[in-house]
Short mmCIF file of C-alpha atoms and ligand atoms in Angstrom, two decimals:
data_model
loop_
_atom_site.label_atom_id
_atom_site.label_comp_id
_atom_site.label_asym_id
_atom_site.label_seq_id
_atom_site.Cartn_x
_atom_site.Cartn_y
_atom_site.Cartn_z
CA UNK P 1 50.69 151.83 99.24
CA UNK P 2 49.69 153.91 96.37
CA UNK P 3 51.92 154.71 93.24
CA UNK P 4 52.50 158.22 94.29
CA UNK P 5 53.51 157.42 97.79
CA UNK P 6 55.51 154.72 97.13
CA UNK P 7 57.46 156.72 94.87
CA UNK P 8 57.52 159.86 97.19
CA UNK P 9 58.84 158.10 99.96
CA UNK P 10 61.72 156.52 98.25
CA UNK P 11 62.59 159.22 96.72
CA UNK P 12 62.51 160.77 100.23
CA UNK P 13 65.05 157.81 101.39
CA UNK P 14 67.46 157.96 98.27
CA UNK P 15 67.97 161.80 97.53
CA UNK P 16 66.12 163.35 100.75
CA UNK P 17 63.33 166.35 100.08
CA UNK P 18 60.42 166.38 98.22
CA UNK P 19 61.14 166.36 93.97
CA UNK P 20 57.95 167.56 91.56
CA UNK P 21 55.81 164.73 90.48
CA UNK P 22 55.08 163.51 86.86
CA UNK P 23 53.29 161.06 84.74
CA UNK P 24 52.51 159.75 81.81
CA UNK P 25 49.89 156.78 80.65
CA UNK P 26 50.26 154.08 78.37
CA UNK P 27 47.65 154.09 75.63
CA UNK P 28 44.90 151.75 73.56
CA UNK P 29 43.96 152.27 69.77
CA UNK P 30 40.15 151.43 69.71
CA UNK P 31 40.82 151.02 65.58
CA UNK P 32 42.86 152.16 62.71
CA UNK P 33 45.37 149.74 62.57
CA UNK P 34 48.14 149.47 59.85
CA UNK P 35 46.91 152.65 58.74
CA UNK P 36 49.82 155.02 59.18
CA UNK P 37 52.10 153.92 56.85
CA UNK P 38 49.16 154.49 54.20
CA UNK P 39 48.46 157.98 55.29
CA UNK P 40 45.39 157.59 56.72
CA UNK P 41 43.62 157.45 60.70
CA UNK P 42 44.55 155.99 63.82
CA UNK P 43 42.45 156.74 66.93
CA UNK P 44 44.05 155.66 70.24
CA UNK P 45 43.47 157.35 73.86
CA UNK P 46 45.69 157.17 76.94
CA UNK P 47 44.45 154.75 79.51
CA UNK P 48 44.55 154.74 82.99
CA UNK P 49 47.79 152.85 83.66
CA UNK P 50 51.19 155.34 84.17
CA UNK P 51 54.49 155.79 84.83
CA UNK P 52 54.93 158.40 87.24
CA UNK P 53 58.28 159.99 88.01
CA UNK P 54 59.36 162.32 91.35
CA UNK P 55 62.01 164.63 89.77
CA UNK P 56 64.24 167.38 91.14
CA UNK P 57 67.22 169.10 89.49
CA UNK P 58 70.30 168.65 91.80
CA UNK P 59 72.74 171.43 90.49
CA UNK P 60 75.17 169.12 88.39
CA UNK P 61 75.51 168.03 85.19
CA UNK P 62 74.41 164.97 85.73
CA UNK P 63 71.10 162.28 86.17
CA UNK P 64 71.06 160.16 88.81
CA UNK P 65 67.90 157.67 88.77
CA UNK P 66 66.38 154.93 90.16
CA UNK P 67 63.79 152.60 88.58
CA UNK P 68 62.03 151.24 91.50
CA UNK P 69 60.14 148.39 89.27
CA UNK P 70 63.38 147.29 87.98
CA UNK P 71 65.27 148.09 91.11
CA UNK P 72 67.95 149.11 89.36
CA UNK P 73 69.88 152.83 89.63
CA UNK P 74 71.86 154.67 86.66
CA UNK P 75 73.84 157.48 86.82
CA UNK P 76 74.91 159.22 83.78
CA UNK P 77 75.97 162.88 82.03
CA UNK P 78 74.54 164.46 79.53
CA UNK P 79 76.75 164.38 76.43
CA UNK P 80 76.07 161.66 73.63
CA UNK P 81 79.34 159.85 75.07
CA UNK P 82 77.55 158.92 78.70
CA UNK P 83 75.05 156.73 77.25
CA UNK P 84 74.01 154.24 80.32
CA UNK P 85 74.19 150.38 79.77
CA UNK P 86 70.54 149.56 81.10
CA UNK P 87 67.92 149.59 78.96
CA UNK P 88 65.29 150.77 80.69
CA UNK P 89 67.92 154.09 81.34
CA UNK P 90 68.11 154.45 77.48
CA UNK P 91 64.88 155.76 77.10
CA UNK P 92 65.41 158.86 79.82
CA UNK P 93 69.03 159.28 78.35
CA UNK P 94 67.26 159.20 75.23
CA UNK P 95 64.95 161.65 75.79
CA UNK P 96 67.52 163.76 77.75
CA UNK P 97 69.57 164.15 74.66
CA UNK P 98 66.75 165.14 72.24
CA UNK P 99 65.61 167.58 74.25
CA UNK P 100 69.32 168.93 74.18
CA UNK P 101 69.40 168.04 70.30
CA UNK P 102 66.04 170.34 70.03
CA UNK P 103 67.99 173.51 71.68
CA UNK P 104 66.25 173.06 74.72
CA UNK P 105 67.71 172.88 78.41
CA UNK P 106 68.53 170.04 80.69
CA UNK P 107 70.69 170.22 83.80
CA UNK P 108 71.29 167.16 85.84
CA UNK P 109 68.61 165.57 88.13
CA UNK P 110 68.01 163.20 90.61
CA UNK P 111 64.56 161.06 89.77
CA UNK P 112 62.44 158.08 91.05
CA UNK P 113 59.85 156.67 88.96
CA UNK P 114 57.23 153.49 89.22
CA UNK P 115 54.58 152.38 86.85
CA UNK P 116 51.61 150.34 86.04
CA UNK P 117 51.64 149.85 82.47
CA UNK P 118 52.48 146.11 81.97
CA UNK P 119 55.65 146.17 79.83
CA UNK P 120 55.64 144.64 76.28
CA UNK P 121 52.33 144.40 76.55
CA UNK P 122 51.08 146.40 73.61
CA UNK P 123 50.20 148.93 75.80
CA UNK P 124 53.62 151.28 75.05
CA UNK P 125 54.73 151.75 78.47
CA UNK P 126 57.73 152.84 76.55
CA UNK P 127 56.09 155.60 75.35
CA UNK P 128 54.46 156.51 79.06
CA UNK P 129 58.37 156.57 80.06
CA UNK P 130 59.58 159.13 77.18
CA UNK P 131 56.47 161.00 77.75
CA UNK P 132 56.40 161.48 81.29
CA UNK P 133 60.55 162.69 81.38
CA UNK P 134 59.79 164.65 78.23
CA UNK P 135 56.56 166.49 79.47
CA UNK P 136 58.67 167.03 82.89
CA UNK P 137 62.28 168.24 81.97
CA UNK P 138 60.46 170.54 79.62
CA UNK P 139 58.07 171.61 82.68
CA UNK P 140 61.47 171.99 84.87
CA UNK P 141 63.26 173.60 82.59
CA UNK P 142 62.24 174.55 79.88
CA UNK P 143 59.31 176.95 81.19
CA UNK P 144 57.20 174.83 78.75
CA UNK P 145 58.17 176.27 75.92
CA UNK P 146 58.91 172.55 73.93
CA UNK P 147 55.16 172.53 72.29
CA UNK P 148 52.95 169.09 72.84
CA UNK P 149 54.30 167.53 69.12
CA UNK P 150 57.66 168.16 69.20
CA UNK P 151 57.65 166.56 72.95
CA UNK P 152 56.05 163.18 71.26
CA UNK P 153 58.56 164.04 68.33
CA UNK P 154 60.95 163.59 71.16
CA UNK P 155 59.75 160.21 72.62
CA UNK P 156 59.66 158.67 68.96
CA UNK P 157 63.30 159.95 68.28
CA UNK P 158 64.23 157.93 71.77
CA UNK P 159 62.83 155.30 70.40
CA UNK P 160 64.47 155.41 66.93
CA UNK P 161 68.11 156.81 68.01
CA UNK P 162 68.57 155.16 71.65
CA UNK P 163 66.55 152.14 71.53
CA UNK P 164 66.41 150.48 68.02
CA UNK P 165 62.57 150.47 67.85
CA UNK P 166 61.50 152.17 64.49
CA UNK P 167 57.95 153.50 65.70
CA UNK P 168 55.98 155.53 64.06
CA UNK P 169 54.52 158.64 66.14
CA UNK P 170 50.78 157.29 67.67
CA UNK P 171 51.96 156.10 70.73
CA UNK P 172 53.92 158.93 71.84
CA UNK P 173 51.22 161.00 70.83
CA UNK P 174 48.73 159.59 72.71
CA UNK P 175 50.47 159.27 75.45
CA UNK P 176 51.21 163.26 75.35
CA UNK P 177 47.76 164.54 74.24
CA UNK P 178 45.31 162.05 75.95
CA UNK P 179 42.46 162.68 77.61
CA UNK P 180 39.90 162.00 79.96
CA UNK P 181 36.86 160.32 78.23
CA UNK P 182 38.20 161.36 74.80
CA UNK P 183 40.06 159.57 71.70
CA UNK P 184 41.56 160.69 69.20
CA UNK P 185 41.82 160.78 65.90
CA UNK P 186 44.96 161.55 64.15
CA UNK P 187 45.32 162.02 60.50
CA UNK P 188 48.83 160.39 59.55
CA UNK P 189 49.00 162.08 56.64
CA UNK P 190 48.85 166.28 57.62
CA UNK P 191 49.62 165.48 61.83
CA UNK P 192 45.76 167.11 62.37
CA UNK P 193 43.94 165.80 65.47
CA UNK P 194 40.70 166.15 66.62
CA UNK P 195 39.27 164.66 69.86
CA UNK P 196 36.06 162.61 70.12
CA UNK P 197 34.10 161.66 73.16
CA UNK P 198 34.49 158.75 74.85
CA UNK P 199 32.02 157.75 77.36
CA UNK P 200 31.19 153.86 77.19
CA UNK P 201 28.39 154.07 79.98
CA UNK P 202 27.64 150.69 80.52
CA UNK P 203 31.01 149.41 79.10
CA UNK P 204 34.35 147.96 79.61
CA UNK P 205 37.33 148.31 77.35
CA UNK P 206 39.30 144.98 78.28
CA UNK P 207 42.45 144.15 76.74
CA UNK P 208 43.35 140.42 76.38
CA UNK P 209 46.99 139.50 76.21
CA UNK P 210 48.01 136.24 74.42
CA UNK P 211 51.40 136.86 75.44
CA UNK P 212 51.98 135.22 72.47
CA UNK P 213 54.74 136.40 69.74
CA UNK P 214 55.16 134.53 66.44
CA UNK P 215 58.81 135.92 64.75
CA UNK P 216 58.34 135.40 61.25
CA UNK P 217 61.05 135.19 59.27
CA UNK P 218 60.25 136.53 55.82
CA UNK P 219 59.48 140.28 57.74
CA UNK P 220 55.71 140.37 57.01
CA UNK P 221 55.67 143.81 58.13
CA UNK P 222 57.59 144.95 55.37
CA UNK P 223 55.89 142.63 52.45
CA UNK P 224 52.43 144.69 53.69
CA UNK P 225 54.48 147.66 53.12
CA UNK P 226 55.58 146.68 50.15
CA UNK P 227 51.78 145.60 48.88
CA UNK P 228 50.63 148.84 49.70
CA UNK P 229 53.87 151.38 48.28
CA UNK P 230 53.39 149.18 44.63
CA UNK P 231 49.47 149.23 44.75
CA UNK P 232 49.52 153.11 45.24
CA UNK P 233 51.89 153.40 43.25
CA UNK P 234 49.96 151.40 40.05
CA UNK P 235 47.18 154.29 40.98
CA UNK P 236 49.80 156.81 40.79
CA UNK P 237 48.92 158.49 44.18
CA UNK P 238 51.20 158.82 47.27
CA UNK P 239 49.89 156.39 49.98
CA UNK P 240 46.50 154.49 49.68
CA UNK P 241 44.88 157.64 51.91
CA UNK P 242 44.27 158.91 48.73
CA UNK P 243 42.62 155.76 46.96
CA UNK P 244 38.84 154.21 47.04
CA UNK P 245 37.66 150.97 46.63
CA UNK P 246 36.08 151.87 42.95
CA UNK P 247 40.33 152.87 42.14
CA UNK P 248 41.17 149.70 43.66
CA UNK P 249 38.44 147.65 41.42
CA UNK P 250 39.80 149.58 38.86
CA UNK P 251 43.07 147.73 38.45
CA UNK P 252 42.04 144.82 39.90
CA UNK P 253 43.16 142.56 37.23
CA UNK P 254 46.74 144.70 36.55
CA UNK P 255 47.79 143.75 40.42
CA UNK P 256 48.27 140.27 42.54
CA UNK P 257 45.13 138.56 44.51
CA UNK P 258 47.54 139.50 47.45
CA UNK P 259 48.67 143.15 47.15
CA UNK P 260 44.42 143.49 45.91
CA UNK P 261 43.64 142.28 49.77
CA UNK P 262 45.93 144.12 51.59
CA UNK P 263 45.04 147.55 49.78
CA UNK P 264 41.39 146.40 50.28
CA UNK P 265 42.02 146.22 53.92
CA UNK P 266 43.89 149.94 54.04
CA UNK P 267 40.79 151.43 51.88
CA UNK P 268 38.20 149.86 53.90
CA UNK P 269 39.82 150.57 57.31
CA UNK P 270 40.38 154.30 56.81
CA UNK P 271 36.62 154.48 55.84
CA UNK P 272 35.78 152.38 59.03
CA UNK P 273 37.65 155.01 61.47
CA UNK P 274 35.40 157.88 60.20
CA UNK P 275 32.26 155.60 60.38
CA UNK P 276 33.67 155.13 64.68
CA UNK P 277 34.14 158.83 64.77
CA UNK P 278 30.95 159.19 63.85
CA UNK P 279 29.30 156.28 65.53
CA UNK P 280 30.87 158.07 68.87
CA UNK P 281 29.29 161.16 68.33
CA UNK P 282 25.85 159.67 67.93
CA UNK P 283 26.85 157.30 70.95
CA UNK P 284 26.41 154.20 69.09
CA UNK P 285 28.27 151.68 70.51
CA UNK P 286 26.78 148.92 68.43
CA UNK P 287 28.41 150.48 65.29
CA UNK P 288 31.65 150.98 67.25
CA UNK P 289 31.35 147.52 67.87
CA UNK P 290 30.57 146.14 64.75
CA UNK P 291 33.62 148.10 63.32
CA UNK P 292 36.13 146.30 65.26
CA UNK P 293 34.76 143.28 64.17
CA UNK P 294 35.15 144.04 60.62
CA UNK P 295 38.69 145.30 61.43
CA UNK P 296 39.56 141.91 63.51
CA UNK P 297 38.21 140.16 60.21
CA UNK P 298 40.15 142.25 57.65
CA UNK P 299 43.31 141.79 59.53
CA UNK P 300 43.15 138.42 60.01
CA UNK P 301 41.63 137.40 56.25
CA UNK P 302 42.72 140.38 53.82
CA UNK P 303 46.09 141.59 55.69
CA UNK P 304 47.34 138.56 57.24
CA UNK P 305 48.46 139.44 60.00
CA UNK P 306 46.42 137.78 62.75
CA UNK P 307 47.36 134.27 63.71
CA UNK P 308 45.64 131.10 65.28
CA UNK P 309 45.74 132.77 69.03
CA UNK P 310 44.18 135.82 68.04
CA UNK P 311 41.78 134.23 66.40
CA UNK P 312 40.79 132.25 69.09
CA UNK P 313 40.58 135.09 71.29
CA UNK P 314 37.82 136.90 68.83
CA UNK P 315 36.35 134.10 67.51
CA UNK P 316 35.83 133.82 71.70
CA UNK P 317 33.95 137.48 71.94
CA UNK P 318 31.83 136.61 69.36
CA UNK P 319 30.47 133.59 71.35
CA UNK P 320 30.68 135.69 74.27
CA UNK P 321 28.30 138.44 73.06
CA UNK P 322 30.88 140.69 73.17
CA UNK P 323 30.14 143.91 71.22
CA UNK P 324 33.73 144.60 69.82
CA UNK P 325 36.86 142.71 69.60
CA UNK P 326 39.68 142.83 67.28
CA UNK P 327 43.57 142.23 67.56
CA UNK P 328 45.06 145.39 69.15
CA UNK P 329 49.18 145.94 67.48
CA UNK P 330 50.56 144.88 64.71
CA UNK P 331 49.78 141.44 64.90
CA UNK P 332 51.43 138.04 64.79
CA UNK P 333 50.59 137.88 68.77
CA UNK P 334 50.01 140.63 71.18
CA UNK P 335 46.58 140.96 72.40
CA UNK P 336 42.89 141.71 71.44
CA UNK P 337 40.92 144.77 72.58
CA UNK P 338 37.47 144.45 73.69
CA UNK P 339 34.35 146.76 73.78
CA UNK P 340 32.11 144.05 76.49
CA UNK P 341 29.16 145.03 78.49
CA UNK P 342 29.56 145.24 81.84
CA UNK P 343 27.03 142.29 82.78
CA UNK P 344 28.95 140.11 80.73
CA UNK P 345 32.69 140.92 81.95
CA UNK P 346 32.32 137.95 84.20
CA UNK P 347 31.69 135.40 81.74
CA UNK P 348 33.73 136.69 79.28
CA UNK P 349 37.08 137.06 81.19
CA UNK P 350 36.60 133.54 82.96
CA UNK P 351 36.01 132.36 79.45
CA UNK P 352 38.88 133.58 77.70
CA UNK P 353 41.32 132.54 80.81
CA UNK P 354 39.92 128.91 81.23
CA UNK P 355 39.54 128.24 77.11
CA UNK P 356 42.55 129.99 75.86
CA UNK P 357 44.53 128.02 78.43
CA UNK P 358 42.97 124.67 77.31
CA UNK P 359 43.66 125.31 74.20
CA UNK P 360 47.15 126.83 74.53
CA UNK P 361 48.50 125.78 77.93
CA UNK P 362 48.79 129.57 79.27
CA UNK P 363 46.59 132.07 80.69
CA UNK P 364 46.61 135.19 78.68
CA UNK P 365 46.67 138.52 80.58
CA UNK P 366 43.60 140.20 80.71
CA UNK P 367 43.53 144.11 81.75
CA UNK P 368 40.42 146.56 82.26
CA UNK P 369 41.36 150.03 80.91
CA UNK P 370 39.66 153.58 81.20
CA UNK P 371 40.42 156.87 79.33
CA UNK P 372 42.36 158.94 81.10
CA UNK P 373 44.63 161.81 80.85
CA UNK P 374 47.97 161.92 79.34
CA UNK P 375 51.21 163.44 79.97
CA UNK P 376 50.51 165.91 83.30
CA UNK P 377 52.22 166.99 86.42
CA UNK P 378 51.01 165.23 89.53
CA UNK P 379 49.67 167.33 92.31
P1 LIG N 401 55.88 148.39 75.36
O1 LIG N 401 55.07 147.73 74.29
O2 LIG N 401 55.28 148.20 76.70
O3 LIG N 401 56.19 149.81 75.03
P2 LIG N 401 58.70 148.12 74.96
O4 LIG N 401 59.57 146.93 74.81
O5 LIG N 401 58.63 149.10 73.84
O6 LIG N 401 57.26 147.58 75.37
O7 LIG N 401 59.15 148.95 76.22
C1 LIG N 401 59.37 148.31 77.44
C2 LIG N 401 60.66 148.83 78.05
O8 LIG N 401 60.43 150.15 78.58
C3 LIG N 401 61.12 148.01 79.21
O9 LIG N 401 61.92 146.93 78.79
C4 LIG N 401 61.89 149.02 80.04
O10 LIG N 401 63.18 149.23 79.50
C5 LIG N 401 61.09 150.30 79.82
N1 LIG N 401 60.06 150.42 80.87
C6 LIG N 401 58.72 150.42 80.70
N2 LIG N 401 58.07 150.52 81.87
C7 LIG N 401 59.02 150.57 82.83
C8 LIG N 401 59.00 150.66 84.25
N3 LIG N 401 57.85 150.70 84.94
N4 LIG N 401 60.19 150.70 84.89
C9 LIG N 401 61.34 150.66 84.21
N5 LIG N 401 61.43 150.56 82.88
C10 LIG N 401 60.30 150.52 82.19
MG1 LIG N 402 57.19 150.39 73.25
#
């Protein structure tokens, strides 16, 4: 059974009646990564994987809900004292309350809701959850009057008050404003967006999981943070958005080998998210390509933040013919993203199953993706 009917028919069996359908997606970042910190690009679109939610407002003050993945219910009211227990709950209670926080209106209501976004994947199914109850209470009621931003404002401030991940805004956004055959870019810096087109005729975009996740104990995140805040600071600007690689020469002697690379990286990788943009618009996929190449490398040799597994994975594409590939996240595990020909998504996938699990003893998770639409009401 589809998505949609399975969730229309339990909903049917738990709460009787029809409710109003929802979704959200999850979302990829084709490149611009570590950037927002610095100020500068990111450039994700939301993919074709969802949650979708059947909701209808029941006349009480409170939510009752049922997570059909999980299979798991939660009922709950409305004040900051009713927080559920679950998790997965959090993140609707979560978004419940900011909306409420915000001025806005929520009454209780009775909800079902599936997805296909492969949790902890990279892939911010989190943010498909926040988006999809955001987009739908303010739908129900609200009379959409909550504008698209402060909705993703909404999901991030789940995220940051009710779940204890401190995200920055990219996935809820592109999970709000994706769409169809489009990216987009969005400057970190002044919140602009602009949408470019997507249309990879002859193309796959294939995400390859490692399911791997090195914890690091010296926070590495932060010590990248760190590199960047003193080096912009030496070139007395705000964020590294602001600096070029003839600054960064500049000083090159007054700063560390290390904090050198990692603003090298930021410069070079702002620069390379305009050269995409533009390699879209002139539908050169070769370019696009060669960009995430020269992201994967950067990451892995001037930011550090790649590991053996990752490595592997691109070092992989390369041999593959693949046109794109570089590590998708944060780093330290997580998966790759791939731009691969069609004719060679055969090879490619059997190759990266059967070697990485020689090497490694696992299978990593390998998922096709297409640009789709974001946040929506189902019909
Ligand atoms: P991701 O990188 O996928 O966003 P997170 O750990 O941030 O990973 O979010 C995953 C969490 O979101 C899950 O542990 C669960 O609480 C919630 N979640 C995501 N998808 C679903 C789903 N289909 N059903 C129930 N809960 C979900
Ligand atoms: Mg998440």
């Amino acid at each position: 059974m589809e998505l949609k009917e399975t969730i229309e028919k339990t909903f049917a069996e738990r709460f009787g009646e029809k409710g109003t359908l929802y979704a959200s997606a999850g979302r990829i970042n084709l490149i611009g990564e570590h950037t927002d910190y610095n100020g500068g690009f990111v450039f994700p679109g939301a993919i074709d994987k969802v949650i979708m939610a059947d909701i209808r407002p029941n006349g009480t003050d409170r939510v009752r809900v049922y997570s059909i993945d999980i299979d798991d219910y939660a009922e709950f009211g409305l004040t900051e004292a009713d927080a559920p227990s679950q998790s997965w709950a959090r993140y609707i209670f979560g978004v419940c309350r900011e909306v409420i926080k915000r001025g806005g209106k929520v009454e209780g209501f009775d909800a079902v809701f599936a997805g296909n976004v492969p949790l902890g994947a990279g892939l911010s199914s989190s943010a498909a959850l926040e988006s999809c109850f955001a987009f739908a209470l303010n739908d129900l009621f609200n009379d959409n009057s909550i504008d698209k931003f402060e909705l993703a404002r909404i999901g991030q401030s789940t995220e940051h008050n009710y779940c204890g991940v401190n995200c920055g805004i990219m996935d809820q956004f592109a999970s709000v404003f994706g769409k169809k055959d489009h990216l987009m870019r969005l400057d970190c810096r002044s919140m602009e967006y602009e949408y470019f087109p997507f249309h990879p005729e002859g193309y796959s975009l294939v995400l390859v999981d490692s399911a791997v996740k090195h914890e690091l104990a010296d926070s590495p995140y932060n010590k990248r943070r760190q590199s960047c805040e003193r080096v912009a600071k030496r070139l007395g600007i705000d964020t590294l958005r602001d600096a070029t690689m003839e600054d960064l020469d500049a000083i090159r002697t007054d700063i560390t080998a290390e904090d050198y690379f990692r603003a090298k990286y930021v410069i070079e990788e702002k620069q390379r998210v305009l050269d995409v943009c533009d390699a879209l618009v002139a539908g050169d996929y070769d370019t696009v390509g060669r960009c995430m190449y020269e992201t994967h490398r950067g990451l892995s040799k001037d930011y550090e933040v790649s590991c053996e597994e990752l490595d592997f994975l691109n070092d992989l594409a390369r041999d593959c013919g693949v046109t794109g590939s570089r590590i998708m996240g944060g780093g330290f595990g997580g998966c790759t993203i791939n731009l691969v020909k069609n004719e060679l998504l055969p090879e490619f996938t059997a190759r990266a199953r059967a070697d990485f699990k020689a090497r490694y003893g696992h299978e990593p998770k390998i998922y096709e993706v297409i640009i789709s639409d974001g946040a929506r009401r189902v019909e």
